[in-house]
mmCIF file of C-alpha atoms in Angstrom:
data_model
loop_
_atom_site.group_PDB
_atom_site.id
_atom_site.type_symbol
_atom_site.label_atom_id
_atom_site.label_comp_id
_atom_site.label_asym_id
_atom_site.label_seq_id
_atom_site.Cartn_x
_atom_site.Cartn_y
_atom_site.Cartn_z
ATOM 1 C CA UNK F 601 -45.871 1.019 -36.909
ATOM 2 C CA UNK F 602 -45.275 4.610 -37.931
ATOM 3 C CA UNK F 603 -41.756 4.934 -36.510
ATOM 4 C CA UNK F 604 -40.288 1.546 -35.579
ATOM 5 C CA UNK F 605 -37.027 3.056 -34.369
ATOM 6 C CA UNK F 606 -38.800 5.298 -31.863
ATOM 7 C CA UNK F 607 -41.030 2.422 -30.810
ATOM 8 C CA UNK F 608 -38.027 0.179 -30.156
ATOM 9 C CA UNK F 609 -36.495 2.891 -27.950
ATOM 10 C CA UNK F 610 -39.747 3.392 -26.059
ATOM 11 C CA UNK F 611 -40.236 -0.298 -25.357
ATOM 12 C CA UNK F 612 -36.558 -0.842 -24.552
ATOM 13 C CA UNK F 613 -36.640 2.004 -22.008
ATOM 14 C CA UNK F 614 -39.665 0.364 -20.396
ATOM 15 C CA UNK F 615 -37.826 -2.956 -20.179
ATOM 16 C CA UNK F 616 -34.561 -1.429 -18.878
ATOM 17 C CA UNK F 617 -36.457 0.648 -16.299
ATOM 18 C CA UNK F 618 -38.239 -2.454 -15.000
ATOM 19 C CA UNK F 619 -35.492 -5.071 -15.074
ATOM 20 C CA UNK F 620 -32.278 -3.085 -15.285
ATOM 21 C CA UNK F 621 -30.027 -2.864 -18.318
ATOM 22 C CA UNK F 622 -27.779 -5.804 -17.466
ATOM 23 C CA UNK F 623 -30.641 -8.227 -16.913
ATOM 24 C CA UNK F 624 -32.585 -7.243 -20.046
ATOM 25 C CA UNK F 625 -32.069 -9.044 -23.351
ATOM 26 C CA UNK F 626 -32.888 -8.297 -26.982
ATOM 27 C CA UNK F 627 -34.867 -11.548 -27.018
ATOM 28 C CA UNK F 628 -37.190 -10.196 -24.338
ATOM 29 C CA UNK F 629 -37.461 -6.879 -26.131
ATOM 30 C CA UNK F 630 -38.389 -8.611 -29.397
ATOM 31 C CA UNK F 631 -40.963 -10.775 -27.611
ATOM 32 C CA UNK F 632 -42.546 -7.766 -25.886
ATOM 33 C CA UNK F 633 -42.877 -6.014 -29.254
ATOM 34 C CA UNK F 634 -43.999 -9.074 -31.159
ATOM 35 C CA UNK F 635 -40.978 -8.518 -33.392
ATOM 36 C CA UNK F 636 -38.325 -10.919 -34.546
ATOM 37 C CA UNK F 637 -34.858 -10.235 -33.182
ATOM 38 C CA UNK F 638 -33.804 -9.757 -36.803
ATOM 39 C CA UNK F 639 -36.320 -6.926 -37.203
ATOM 40 C CA UNK F 640 -34.666 -5.124 -34.294
ATOM 41 C CA UNK F 641 -31.250 -5.663 -35.895
ATOM 42 C CA UNK F 642 -32.519 -3.693 -38.909
ATOM 43 C CA UNK F 643 -32.398 -0.628 -36.683
ATOM 44 C CA UNK F 644 -29.832 -1.311 -33.955
ATOM 45 C CA UNK F 645 -26.806 -3.589 -33.923
ATOM 46 C CA UNK F 646 -26.685 -4.243 -30.152
ATOM 47 C CA UNK F 647 -28.290 -3.648 -26.771
ATOM 48 C CA UNK F 648 -25.580 -1.066 -26.037
ATOM 49 C CA UNK F 649 -26.536 0.846 -29.179
ATOM 50 C CA UNK F 650 -30.188 0.942 -28.100
ATOM 51 C CA UNK F 651 -29.168 2.090 -24.631
ATOM 52 C CA UNK F 652 -26.973 4.844 -26.074
ATOM 53 C CA UNK F 653 -29.785 6.011 -28.364
ATOM 54 C CA UNK F 654 -32.160 6.270 -25.367
ATOM 55 C CA UNK F 655 -29.671 8.477 -23.520
ATOM 56 C CA UNK F 656 -29.112 10.747 -26.522
ATOM 57 C CA UNK F 657 -32.868 10.963 -27.215
ATOM 58 C CA UNK F 658 -33.546 11.876 -23.587
ATOM 59 C CA UNK F 659 -30.799 14.474 -23.210
ATOM 60 C CA UNK F 660 -31.638 16.053 -26.576
ATOM 61 C CA UNK F 661 -35.342 16.272 -25.740
ATOM 62 C CA UNK F 662 -34.654 17.594 -22.251
ATOM 63 C CA UNK F 663 -32.433 20.393 -23.499
ATOM 64 C CA UNK F 664 -34.665 21.324 -26.435
ATOM 65 C CA UNK F 665 -37.818 21.311 -24.299
ATOM 66 C CA UNK F 666 -36.209 23.578 -21.710
ATOM 67 C CA UNK F 667 -34.682 25.895 -24.323
ATOM 68 C CA UNK F 668 -38.073 26.280 -26.011
ATOM 69 C CA UNK F 669 -39.823 26.962 -22.689
ATOM 70 C CA UNK F 670 -37.479 29.706 -21.555
ATOM 71 C CA UNK F 671 -38.504 33.105 -22.868
ATOM 72 C CA UNK F 672 -35.656 35.597 -22.913
ATOM 73 C CA UNK F 673 -38.196 38.413 -22.618
ATOM 74 C CA UNK F 674 -39.137 37.382 -19.065
ATOM 75 C CA UNK F 675 -37.247 38.258 -15.869
ATOM 76 C CA UNK F 676 -34.741 35.645 -14.577
ATOM 77 C CA UNK F 677 -36.955 34.428 -11.707
ATOM 78 C CA UNK F 678 -39.699 33.580 -14.223
ATOM 79 C CA UNK F 679 -37.192 32.055 -16.652
ATOM 80 C CA UNK F 680 -35.957 29.822 -13.833
ATOM 81 C CA UNK F 681 -39.557 28.727 -13.259
ATOM 82 C CA UNK F 682 -40.027 27.974 -16.970
ATOM 83 C CA UNK F 683 -36.822 25.921 -16.999
ATOM 84 C CA UNK F 684 -37.784 23.885 -13.930
ATOM 85 C CA UNK F 685 -41.360 23.258 -15.100
ATOM 86 C CA UNK F 686 -40.182 22.149 -18.557
ATOM 87 C CA UNK F 687 -37.570 19.812 -17.072
ATOM 88 C CA UNK F 688 -40.100 18.247 -14.702
ATOM 89 C CA UNK F 689 -42.733 17.894 -17.436
ATOM 90 C CA UNK F 690 -40.287 16.205 -19.820
ATOM 91 C CA UNK F 691 -39.201 13.860 -17.031
ATOM 92 C CA UNK F 692 -42.794 12.860 -16.321
ATOM 93 C CA UNK F 693 -43.520 12.349 -20.032
ATOM 94 C CA UNK F 694 -40.398 10.202 -20.537
ATOM 95 C CA UNK F 695 -40.182 8.564 -17.164
ATOM 96 C CA UNK F 696 -38.783 5.181 -18.270
ATOM 97 C CA UNK F 697 -36.004 6.928 -20.188
ATOM 98 C CA UNK F 698 -34.982 8.858 -17.085
ATOM 99 C CA UNK F 699 -34.996 5.733 -14.925
ATOM 100 C CA UNK F 700 -32.824 4.012 -17.539
ATOM 101 C CA UNK F 701 -30.479 6.991 -17.545
ATOM 102 C CA UNK F 702 -30.296 7.213 -13.755
ATOM 103 C CA UNK F 703 -29.393 3.591 -13.292
ATOM 104 C CA UNK F 704 -27.058 3.313 -16.232
ATOM 105 C CA UNK F 705 -25.491 6.626 -17.217
ATOM 106 C CA UNK F 706 -22.125 5.135 -16.256
ATOM 107 C CA UNK F 707 -22.898 2.439 -18.857
ATOM 108 C CA UNK F 708 -21.971 5.020 -21.478
ATOM 109 C CA UNK F 709 -18.328 4.657 -20.425
ATOM 110 C CA UNK F 710 -17.496 2.568 -23.484
ATOM 111 C CA UNK F 711 -19.877 4.278 -25.850
ATOM 112 C CA UNK F 712 -18.809 6.304 -28.876
ATOM 113 C CA UNK F 713 -21.641 8.677 -27.989
ATOM 114 C CA UNK F 714 -20.308 9.579 -24.555
ATOM 115 C CA UNK F 715 -18.970 12.944 -25.699
ATOM 116 C CA UNK F 716 -22.299 13.746 -27.368
ATOM 117 C CA UNK F 717 -24.127 12.909 -24.143
ATOM 118 C CA UNK F 718 -21.839 15.100 -22.064
ATOM 119 C CA UNK F 719 -22.194 17.967 -24.550
ATOM 120 C CA UNK F 720 -26.000 17.766 -24.320
ATOM 121 C CA UNK F 721 -25.881 17.662 -20.527
ATOM 122 C CA UNK F 722 -23.568 20.693 -20.542
ATOM 123 C CA UNK F 723 -25.892 22.569 -22.909
ATOM 124 C CA UNK F 724 -28.822 21.990 -20.552
ATOM 125 C CA UNK F 725 -26.808 23.032 -17.507
ATOM 126 C CA UNK F 726 -25.398 26.019 -19.434
ATOM 127 C CA UNK F 727 -28.908 27.265 -20.217
ATOM 128 C CA UNK F 728 -29.723 27.120 -16.511
ATOM 129 C CA UNK F 729 -26.493 28.843 -15.442
ATOM 130 C CA UNK F 730 -27.090 31.726 -17.837
ATOM 131 C CA UNK F 731 -30.521 32.287 -16.246
ATOM 132 C CA UNK F 732 -28.919 32.386 -12.799
ATOM 133 C CA UNK F 733 -26.130 34.705 -13.969
ATOM 134 C CA UNK F 734 -28.704 37.038 -15.524
ATOM 135 C CA UNK F 735 -30.517 37.211 -12.180
ATOM 136 C CA UNK F 736 -27.315 38.086 -10.365
ATOM 137 C CA UNK F 737 -26.406 40.636 -13.045
ATOM 138 C CA UNK F 738 -29.742 42.478 -12.899
ATOM 139 C CA UNK F 739 -29.715 42.445 -9.095
ATOM 140 C CA UNK F 740 -32.826 40.301 -8.624
ATOM 141 C CA UNK F 741 -30.773 37.361 -7.223
ATOM 142 C CA UNK F 742 -28.146 37.431 -4.509
ATOM 143 C CA UNK F 743 -24.505 36.962 -5.561
ATOM 144 C CA UNK F 744 -24.749 33.161 -5.688
ATOM 145 C CA UNK F 745 -22.489 30.865 -7.668
ATOM 146 C CA UNK F 746 -24.244 29.821 -10.883
ATOM 147 C CA UNK F 747 -22.383 26.495 -10.838
ATOM 148 C CA UNK F 748 -23.409 25.583 -7.287
ATOM 149 C CA UNK F 749 -26.965 26.872 -7.626
ATOM 150 C CA UNK F 750 -27.433 25.226 -11.015
ATOM 151 C CA UNK F 751 -26.279 21.938 -9.529
ATOM 152 C CA UNK F 752 -28.797 22.363 -6.705
ATOM 153 C CA UNK F 753 -31.642 22.963 -9.181
ATOM 154 C CA UNK F 754 -30.682 19.918 -11.264
ATOM 155 C CA UNK F 755 -30.255 17.772 -8.132
ATOM 156 C CA UNK F 756 -33.792 18.553 -6.999
ATOM 157 C CA UNK F 757 -35.222 17.725 -10.413
ATOM 158 C CA UNK F 758 -33.031 14.694 -11.080
ATOM 159 C CA UNK F 759 -33.776 13.015 -7.755
ATOM 160 C CA UNK F 760 -37.467 12.974 -8.731
ATOM 161 C CA UNK F 761 -36.663 9.807 -10.680
ATOM 162 C CA UNK F 762 -36.201 8.081 -7.325
ATOM 163 C CA UNK F 763 -39.569 8.906 -5.785
ATOM 164 C CA UNK F 764 -41.927 10.555 -8.269
ATOM 165 C CA UNK F 765 -44.425 8.358 -10.104
ATOM 166 C CA UNK F 766 -46.313 9.876 -13.048
ATOM 167 C CA UNK F 767 -50.053 9.809 -12.529
ATOM 168 C CA UNK F 768 -50.007 9.469 -8.740
ATOM 169 C CA UNK F 769 -50.490 12.392 -6.348
ATOM 170 C CA UNK F 770 -48.904 15.701 -7.337
ATOM 171 C CA UNK F 771 -47.994 16.365 -10.958
ATOM 172 C CA UNK F 772 -44.351 16.882 -11.873
ATOM 173 C CA UNK F 773 -45.112 20.520 -12.573
ATOM 174 C CA UNK F 774 -46.655 21.032 -9.136
ATOM 175 C CA UNK F 775 -43.465 19.620 -7.598
ATOM 176 C CA UNK F 776 -41.294 21.885 -9.761
ATOM 177 C CA UNK F 777 -43.405 24.892 -8.776
ATOM 178 C CA UNK F 778 -42.920 24.108 -5.057
ATOM 179 C CA UNK F 779 -39.173 23.642 -5.479
ATOM 180 C CA UNK F 780 -38.942 26.900 -7.410
ATOM 181 C CA UNK F 781 -40.743 28.769 -4.654
ATOM 182 C CA UNK F 782 -38.490 27.218 -1.989
ATOM 183 C CA UNK F 783 -35.293 28.056 -3.869
ATOM 184 C CA UNK F 784 -36.360 31.577 -4.746
ATOM 185 C CA UNK F 785 -37.763 32.615 -1.384
ATOM 186 C CA UNK F 786 -35.696 30.424 0.932
ATOM 187 C CA UNK F 787 -36.690 29.089 4.329
ATOM 188 C CA UNK F 788 -36.248 32.126 6.541
ATOM 189 C CA UNK F 789 -39.416 33.947 7.573
ATOM 190 C CA UNK J 88 -8.724 -9.284 10.562
ATOM 191 C CA UNK J 89 -10.391 -7.586 13.508
ATOM 192 C CA UNK J 90 -13.951 -7.675 12.176
ATOM 193 C CA UNK J 91 -14.266 -9.945 9.141
ATOM 194 C CA UNK J 92 -17.992 -9.228 8.757
ATOM 195 C CA UNK J 93 -17.422 -5.469 8.493
ATOM 196 C CA UNK J 94 -14.478 -6.016 6.160
ATOM 197 C CA UNK J 95 -16.609 -8.202 3.850
ATOM 198 C CA UNK J 96 -19.243 -5.448 3.691
ATOM 199 C CA UNK J 97 -16.628 -2.782 2.988
ATOM 200 C CA UNK J 98 -15.007 -4.745 0.174
ATOM 201 C CA UNK J 99 -18.339 -5.863 -1.260
ATOM 202 C CA UNK J 100 -19.562 -2.248 -1.389
ATOM 203 C CA UNK J 101 -16.388 -1.334 -3.255
ATOM 204 C CA UNK J 102 -16.987 -4.140 -5.765
ATOM 205 C CA UNK J 103 -20.717 -3.367 -6.216
ATOM 206 C CA UNK J 104 -19.988 0.351 -6.632
ATOM 207 C CA UNK J 105 -17.414 -0.372 -9.344
ATOM 208 C CA UNK J 106 -19.077 -3.184 -11.301
ATOM 209 C CA UNK J 107 -22.725 -3.030 -10.295
ATOM 210 C CA UNK J 108 -24.516 -5.566 -8.132
ATOM 211 C CA UNK J 109 -25.705 -7.836 -10.931
ATOM 212 C CA UNK J 110 -22.277 -8.188 -12.525
ATOM 213 C CA UNK J 111 -20.412 -8.820 -9.255
ATOM 214 C CA UNK J 112 -19.851 -12.347 -7.938
ATOM 215 C CA UNK J 113 -18.875 -13.838 -4.598
ATOM 216 C CA UNK J 114 -15.908 -15.439 -6.364
ATOM 217 C CA UNK J 115 -14.548 -12.004 -7.249
ATOM 218 C CA UNK J 116 -15.204 -10.749 -3.742
ATOM 219 C CA UNK J 117 -13.352 -13.699 -2.231
ATOM 220 C CA UNK J 118 -10.431 -13.195 -4.633
ATOM 221 C CA UNK J 119 -10.201 -9.468 -3.835
ATOM 222 C CA UNK J 120 -10.088 -10.279 -0.111
ATOM 223 C CA UNK J 121 -7.734 -13.218 -0.455
ATOM 224 C CA UNK J 122 -10.446 -15.298 1.218
ATOM 225 C CA UNK J 123 -11.941 -18.611 0.226
ATOM 226 C CA UNK J 124 -15.585 -18.442 -0.827
ATOM 227 C CA UNK J 125 -16.268 -20.770 2.101
ATOM 228 C CA UNK J 126 -14.857 -18.194 4.513
ATOM 229 C CA UNK J 127 -17.389 -15.666 3.221
ATOM 230 C CA UNK J 128 -20.181 -18.215 3.657
ATOM 231 C CA UNK J 129 -19.292 -18.328 7.366
ATOM 232 C CA UNK J 130 -20.731 -14.827 7.598
ATOM 233 C CA UNK J 131 -23.240 -14.463 4.760
ATOM 234 C CA UNK J 132 -25.292 -17.034 2.896
ATOM 235 C CA UNK J 133 -25.651 -15.151 -0.403
ATOM 236 C CA UNK J 134 -24.787 -12.051 -2.401
ATOM 237 C CA UNK J 135 -28.274 -10.707 -1.679
ATOM 238 C CA UNK J 136 -27.665 -11.052 2.071
ATOM 239 C CA UNK J 137 -24.427 -9.061 1.766
ATOM 240 C CA UNK J 138 -26.220 -6.420 -0.278
ATOM 241 C CA UNK J 139 -29.023 -6.167 2.278
ATOM 242 C CA UNK J 140 -26.499 -5.840 5.115
ATOM 243 C CA UNK J 141 -24.763 -2.958 3.298
ATOM 244 C CA UNK J 142 -28.068 -1.108 2.971
ATOM 245 C CA UNK J 143 -28.992 -1.624 6.621
ATOM 246 C CA UNK J 144 -25.479 -0.633 7.776
ATOM 247 C CA UNK J 145 -25.619 2.533 5.671
ATOM 248 C CA UNK J 146 -29.108 3.633 6.679
ATOM 249 C CA UNK J 147 -28.434 2.894 10.357
ATOM 250 C CA UNK J 148 -25.169 4.829 10.332
ATOM 251 C CA UNK J 149 -26.712 7.726 8.415
ATOM 252 C CA UNK J 150 -29.575 8.115 10.856
ATOM 253 C CA UNK J 151 -27.437 7.679 13.978
ATOM 254 C CA UNK J 152 -24.776 10.102 12.740
ATOM 255 C CA UNK J 153 -27.386 12.760 11.995
ATOM 256 C CA UNK J 154 -29.269 12.186 15.258
ATOM 257 C CA UNK J 155 -26.023 12.558 17.236
ATOM 258 C CA UNK J 156 -25.047 15.726 15.337
ATOM 259 C CA UNK J 157 -28.325 17.547 15.921
ATOM 260 C CA UNK J 158 -28.364 19.408 19.204
ATOM 261 C CA UNK J 159 -31.886 20.151 20.458
ATOM 262 C CA UNK J 160 -30.519 23.154 22.325
ATOM 263 C CA UNK J 161 -29.737 25.009 19.077
ATOM 264 C CA UNK J 162 -32.200 26.993 16.948
ATOM 265 C CA UNK J 163 -33.794 25.150 13.976
ATOM 266 C CA UNK J 164 -31.685 26.868 11.312
ATOM 267 C CA UNK J 165 -28.528 25.637 13.052
ATOM 268 C CA UNK J 166 -30.040 22.186 13.626
ATOM 269 C CA UNK J 167 -30.763 21.986 9.894
ATOM 270 C CA UNK J 168 -27.117 22.831 9.232
ATOM 271 C CA UNK J 169 -25.954 20.119 11.645
ATOM 272 C CA UNK J 170 -28.222 17.571 9.961
ATOM 273 C CA UNK J 171 -27.014 18.440 6.463
ATOM 274 C CA UNK J 172 -23.322 18.494 7.412
ATOM 275 C CA UNK J 173 -23.605 15.132 9.189
ATOM 276 C CA UNK J 174 -25.418 13.552 6.249
ATOM 277 C CA UNK J 175 -22.832 14.832 3.763
ATOM 278 C CA UNK J 176 -19.914 13.747 5.970
ATOM 279 C CA UNK J 177 -21.306 10.246 6.409
ATOM 280 C CA UNK J 178 -21.865 9.997 2.648
ATOM 281 C CA UNK J 179 -18.259 10.993 1.936
ATOM 282 C CA UNK J 180 -16.947 8.535 4.557
ATOM 283 C CA UNK J 181 -19.045 5.663 3.179
ATOM 284 C CA UNK J 182 -19.120 6.574 -0.465
ATOM 285 C CA UNK J 183 -19.129 3.050 -1.944
ATOM 286 C CA UNK J 184 -22.070 2.086 0.268
ATOM 287 C CA UNK J 185 -24.079 5.047 -1.013
ATOM 288 C CA UNK J 186 -23.263 4.260 -4.639
ATOM 289 C CA UNK J 187 -24.369 0.661 -4.014
ATOM 290 C CA UNK J 188 -27.581 1.928 -2.424
ATOM 291 C CA UNK J 189 -28.306 4.414 -5.205
ATOM 292 C CA UNK J 190 -27.959 1.888 -7.965
ATOM 293 C CA UNK J 191 -29.673 -0.963 -6.207
ATOM 294 C CA UNK J 192 -32.130 0.165 -3.566
ATOM 295 C CA UNK J 193 -34.863 -1.406 -5.685
ATOM 296 C CA UNK J 194 -32.897 -4.648 -5.286
ATOM 297 C CA UNK J 195 -34.316 -4.814 -1.759
ATOM 298 C CA UNK J 196 -37.703 -5.634 -3.279
ATOM 299 C CA UNK J 197 -37.381 -9.313 -2.379
ATOM 300 C CA UNK J 198 -35.465 -8.830 0.824
ATOM 301 C CA UNK J 199 -36.757 -9.710 4.267
ATOM 302 C CA UNK J 200 -35.052 -6.550 5.475
ATOM 303 C CA UNK J 201 -37.029 -4.202 3.240
ATOM 304 C CA UNK J 202 -39.285 -3.045 6.078
ATOM 305 C CA UNK J 203 -36.244 -2.408 8.286
ATOM 306 C CA UNK J 204 -34.660 -0.331 5.532
ATOM 307 C CA UNK J 205 -37.814 1.729 5.044
ATOM 308 C CA UNK J 206 -38.145 2.267 8.800
ATOM 309 C CA UNK J 207 -34.569 3.576 8.983
ATOM 310 C CA UNK J 208 -35.111 5.859 6.030
ATOM 311 C CA UNK J 209 -38.302 7.155 7.656
ATOM 312 C CA UNK J 210 -36.476 7.759 10.949
ATOM 313 C CA UNK J 211 -33.863 9.864 9.156
ATOM 314 C CA UNK J 212 -36.478 11.823 7.222
ATOM 315 C CA UNK J 213 -38.565 12.187 10.410
ATOM 316 C CA UNK J 214 -35.636 13.757 12.252
ATOM 317 C CA UNK J 215 -35.299 16.281 9.441
ATOM 318 C CA UNK J 216 -39.037 17.037 9.292
ATOM 319 C CA UNK J 217 -39.140 17.755 13.025
ATOM 320 C CA UNK J 218 -36.360 20.316 12.609
ATOM 321 C CA UNK J 219 -38.328 22.014 9.830
ATOM 322 C CA UNK J 220 -41.571 21.921 11.836
ATOM 323 C CA UNK J 221 -39.769 23.438 14.819
ATOM 324 C CA UNK J 222 -38.568 26.305 12.623
ATOM 325 C CA UNK J 223 -42.085 26.961 11.363
ATOM 326 C CA UNK J 224 -43.463 26.711 14.913
ATOM 327 C CA UNK J 225 -41.017 29.244 16.401
ATOM 328 C CA UNK J 226 -41.498 31.624 13.480
ATOM 329 C CA UNK J 227 -37.932 31.482 12.152
ATOM 330 C CA UNK J 228 -39.016 29.639 8.966
ATOM 331 C CA UNK J 229 -41.836 30.501 6.590
ATOM 332 C CA UNK J 230 -44.924 28.267 6.625
ATOM 333 C CA UNK J 231 -43.371 25.635 4.364
ATOM 334 C CA UNK J 232 -44.440 22.002 4.128
ATOM 335 C CA UNK J 233 -42.026 19.841 6.148
ATOM 336 C CA UNK J 234 -42.638 16.925 3.771
ATOM 337 C CA UNK J 235 -41.823 18.896 0.613
ATOM 338 C CA UNK J 236 -38.917 20.789 2.148
ATOM 339 C CA UNK J 237 -37.481 17.660 3.759
ATOM 340 C CA UNK J 238 -37.615 15.945 0.394
ATOM 341 C CA UNK J 239 -35.776 18.880 -1.176
ATOM 342 C CA UNK J 240 -33.017 18.704 1.459
ATOM 343 C CA UNK J 241 -32.598 14.953 1.000
ATOM 344 C CA UNK J 242 -32.666 15.299 -2.805
ATOM 345 C CA UNK J 243 -29.784 17.768 -2.726
ATOM 346 C CA UNK J 244 -27.733 15.510 -0.452
ATOM 347 C CA UNK J 245 -28.656 12.237 -2.159
ATOM 348 C CA UNK J 246 -27.814 13.438 -5.657
ATOM 349 C CA UNK J 247 -24.235 14.051 -4.462
ATOM 350 C CA UNK J 248 -23.650 10.339 -5.080
ATOM 351 C CA UNK J 249 -23.904 11.127 -8.794
ATOM 352 C CA UNK J 250 -21.264 13.831 -9.014
ATOM 353 C CA UNK J 251 -19.323 14.210 -5.771
ATOM 354 C CA UNK J 252 -16.010 12.349 -5.450
ATOM 355 C CA UNK J 253 -14.395 12.192 -1.990
ATOM 356 C CA UNK J 254 -10.955 13.775 -1.934
ATOM 357 C CA UNK J 255 -11.350 15.933 -5.049
ATOM 358 C CA UNK J 256 -12.217 19.640 -4.970
ATOM 359 C CA UNK J 257 -14.706 20.736 -2.322
ATOM 360 C CA UNK J 258 -15.309 18.591 0.740
ATOM 361 C CA UNK J 259 -18.768 17.125 1.306
ATOM 362 C CA UNK J 260 -19.223 19.472 4.241
ATOM 363 C CA UNK J 261 -18.400 22.532 2.134
ATOM 364 C CA UNK J 262 -21.061 21.436 -0.341
ATOM 365 C CA UNK J 263 -23.588 20.889 2.451
ATOM 366 C CA UNK J 264 -22.786 24.329 3.876
ATOM 367 C CA UNK J 265 -23.442 25.979 0.487
ATOM 368 C CA UNK J 266 -26.720 24.093 0.022
ATOM 369 C CA UNK J 267 -27.801 25.054 3.531
ATOM 370 C CA UNK J 268 -27.117 28.715 2.841
ATOM 371 C CA UNK J 269 -29.011 28.559 -0.463
ATOM 372 C CA UNK J 270 -32.037 26.849 1.092
ATOM 373 C CA UNK J 271 -32.140 29.089 4.132
ATOM 374 C CA UNK J 272 -31.615 32.437 2.406
ATOM 375 C CA UNK J 273 -33.095 31.689 -1.025
ATOM 376 C CA UNK J 274 -32.147 33.253 -4.325
ATOM 377 C CA UNK J 275 -33.882 36.612 -4.159
ATOM 378 C CA UNK J 276 -31.689 39.618 -3.393
#
């Protein structure tokens, strides 16, 4: 195995997404990977530590993917599209991690990494807010609140974890494109 | 106690929302209510049955509250506002039930009430789609897909369970009003 640590996270996310965090055990994880439990302990000292690492991996990847996708040279409406497409694509590519995060983000309450997780979430949301503020500043967007509008954008994308299934029907990027069009143009004829 | 069944559901939702369904027990519920476990068994035969009843109560109330709030005499844009305000208000008034539902809707997988729950959810979404279709039909809305747009509306409202706290900052109805304005008018200046 090229990167056992990454493989443990991948398989653990799959298990947590299927069974829930509370009902999953390291014994099951080891069995699914054809590992000994001791081999897992070489990399992680507890189920909580694996869970925390999944959250940090996911939030780091989400932010970095979006930051890379957004080109400062483009107008804000296009930057917003790049942000939404990148978020949706990363969600589809790391679906089990997002399900794990949705169900158990509150499980970070006792984690030493909670502040890191919140900082990553704020970085992602900050990137989005700056796009919205730029659109208001250059007059292409109405005078909306970046906080409220950013929350709306992230709500649309985050709720995909509850209904979207990778590989069935529309792609995550098609969904993001439709949401972008709706938010930008609005409902009124 | 006027309605012990309703009181059991209310207290159980509070417990599930705080500790999670899996980690909650009927013993704890009984202790919190100053009941014997036997008294609870007079009304419900298992934790799963209580959970199922919370979901059905919530989905029934959500649909009925929205259906009552929507006045067919008003134009679609106002009907959409009524729907969103009613949904947000009911969520704020029954917050623990929504948290329970968010975390554990998949827990209905083995429930005999799963079809009832899906039918209620479809009724609520159907009400919303008809409002959107009416707006497209009378020319006040653009030619949007009612399915996609309805999903967007419900995503915005549903994700409130993850960040909104009743009694702190904006009211649920203020949030719904802002989301309505954003969706109706869009971002473009």
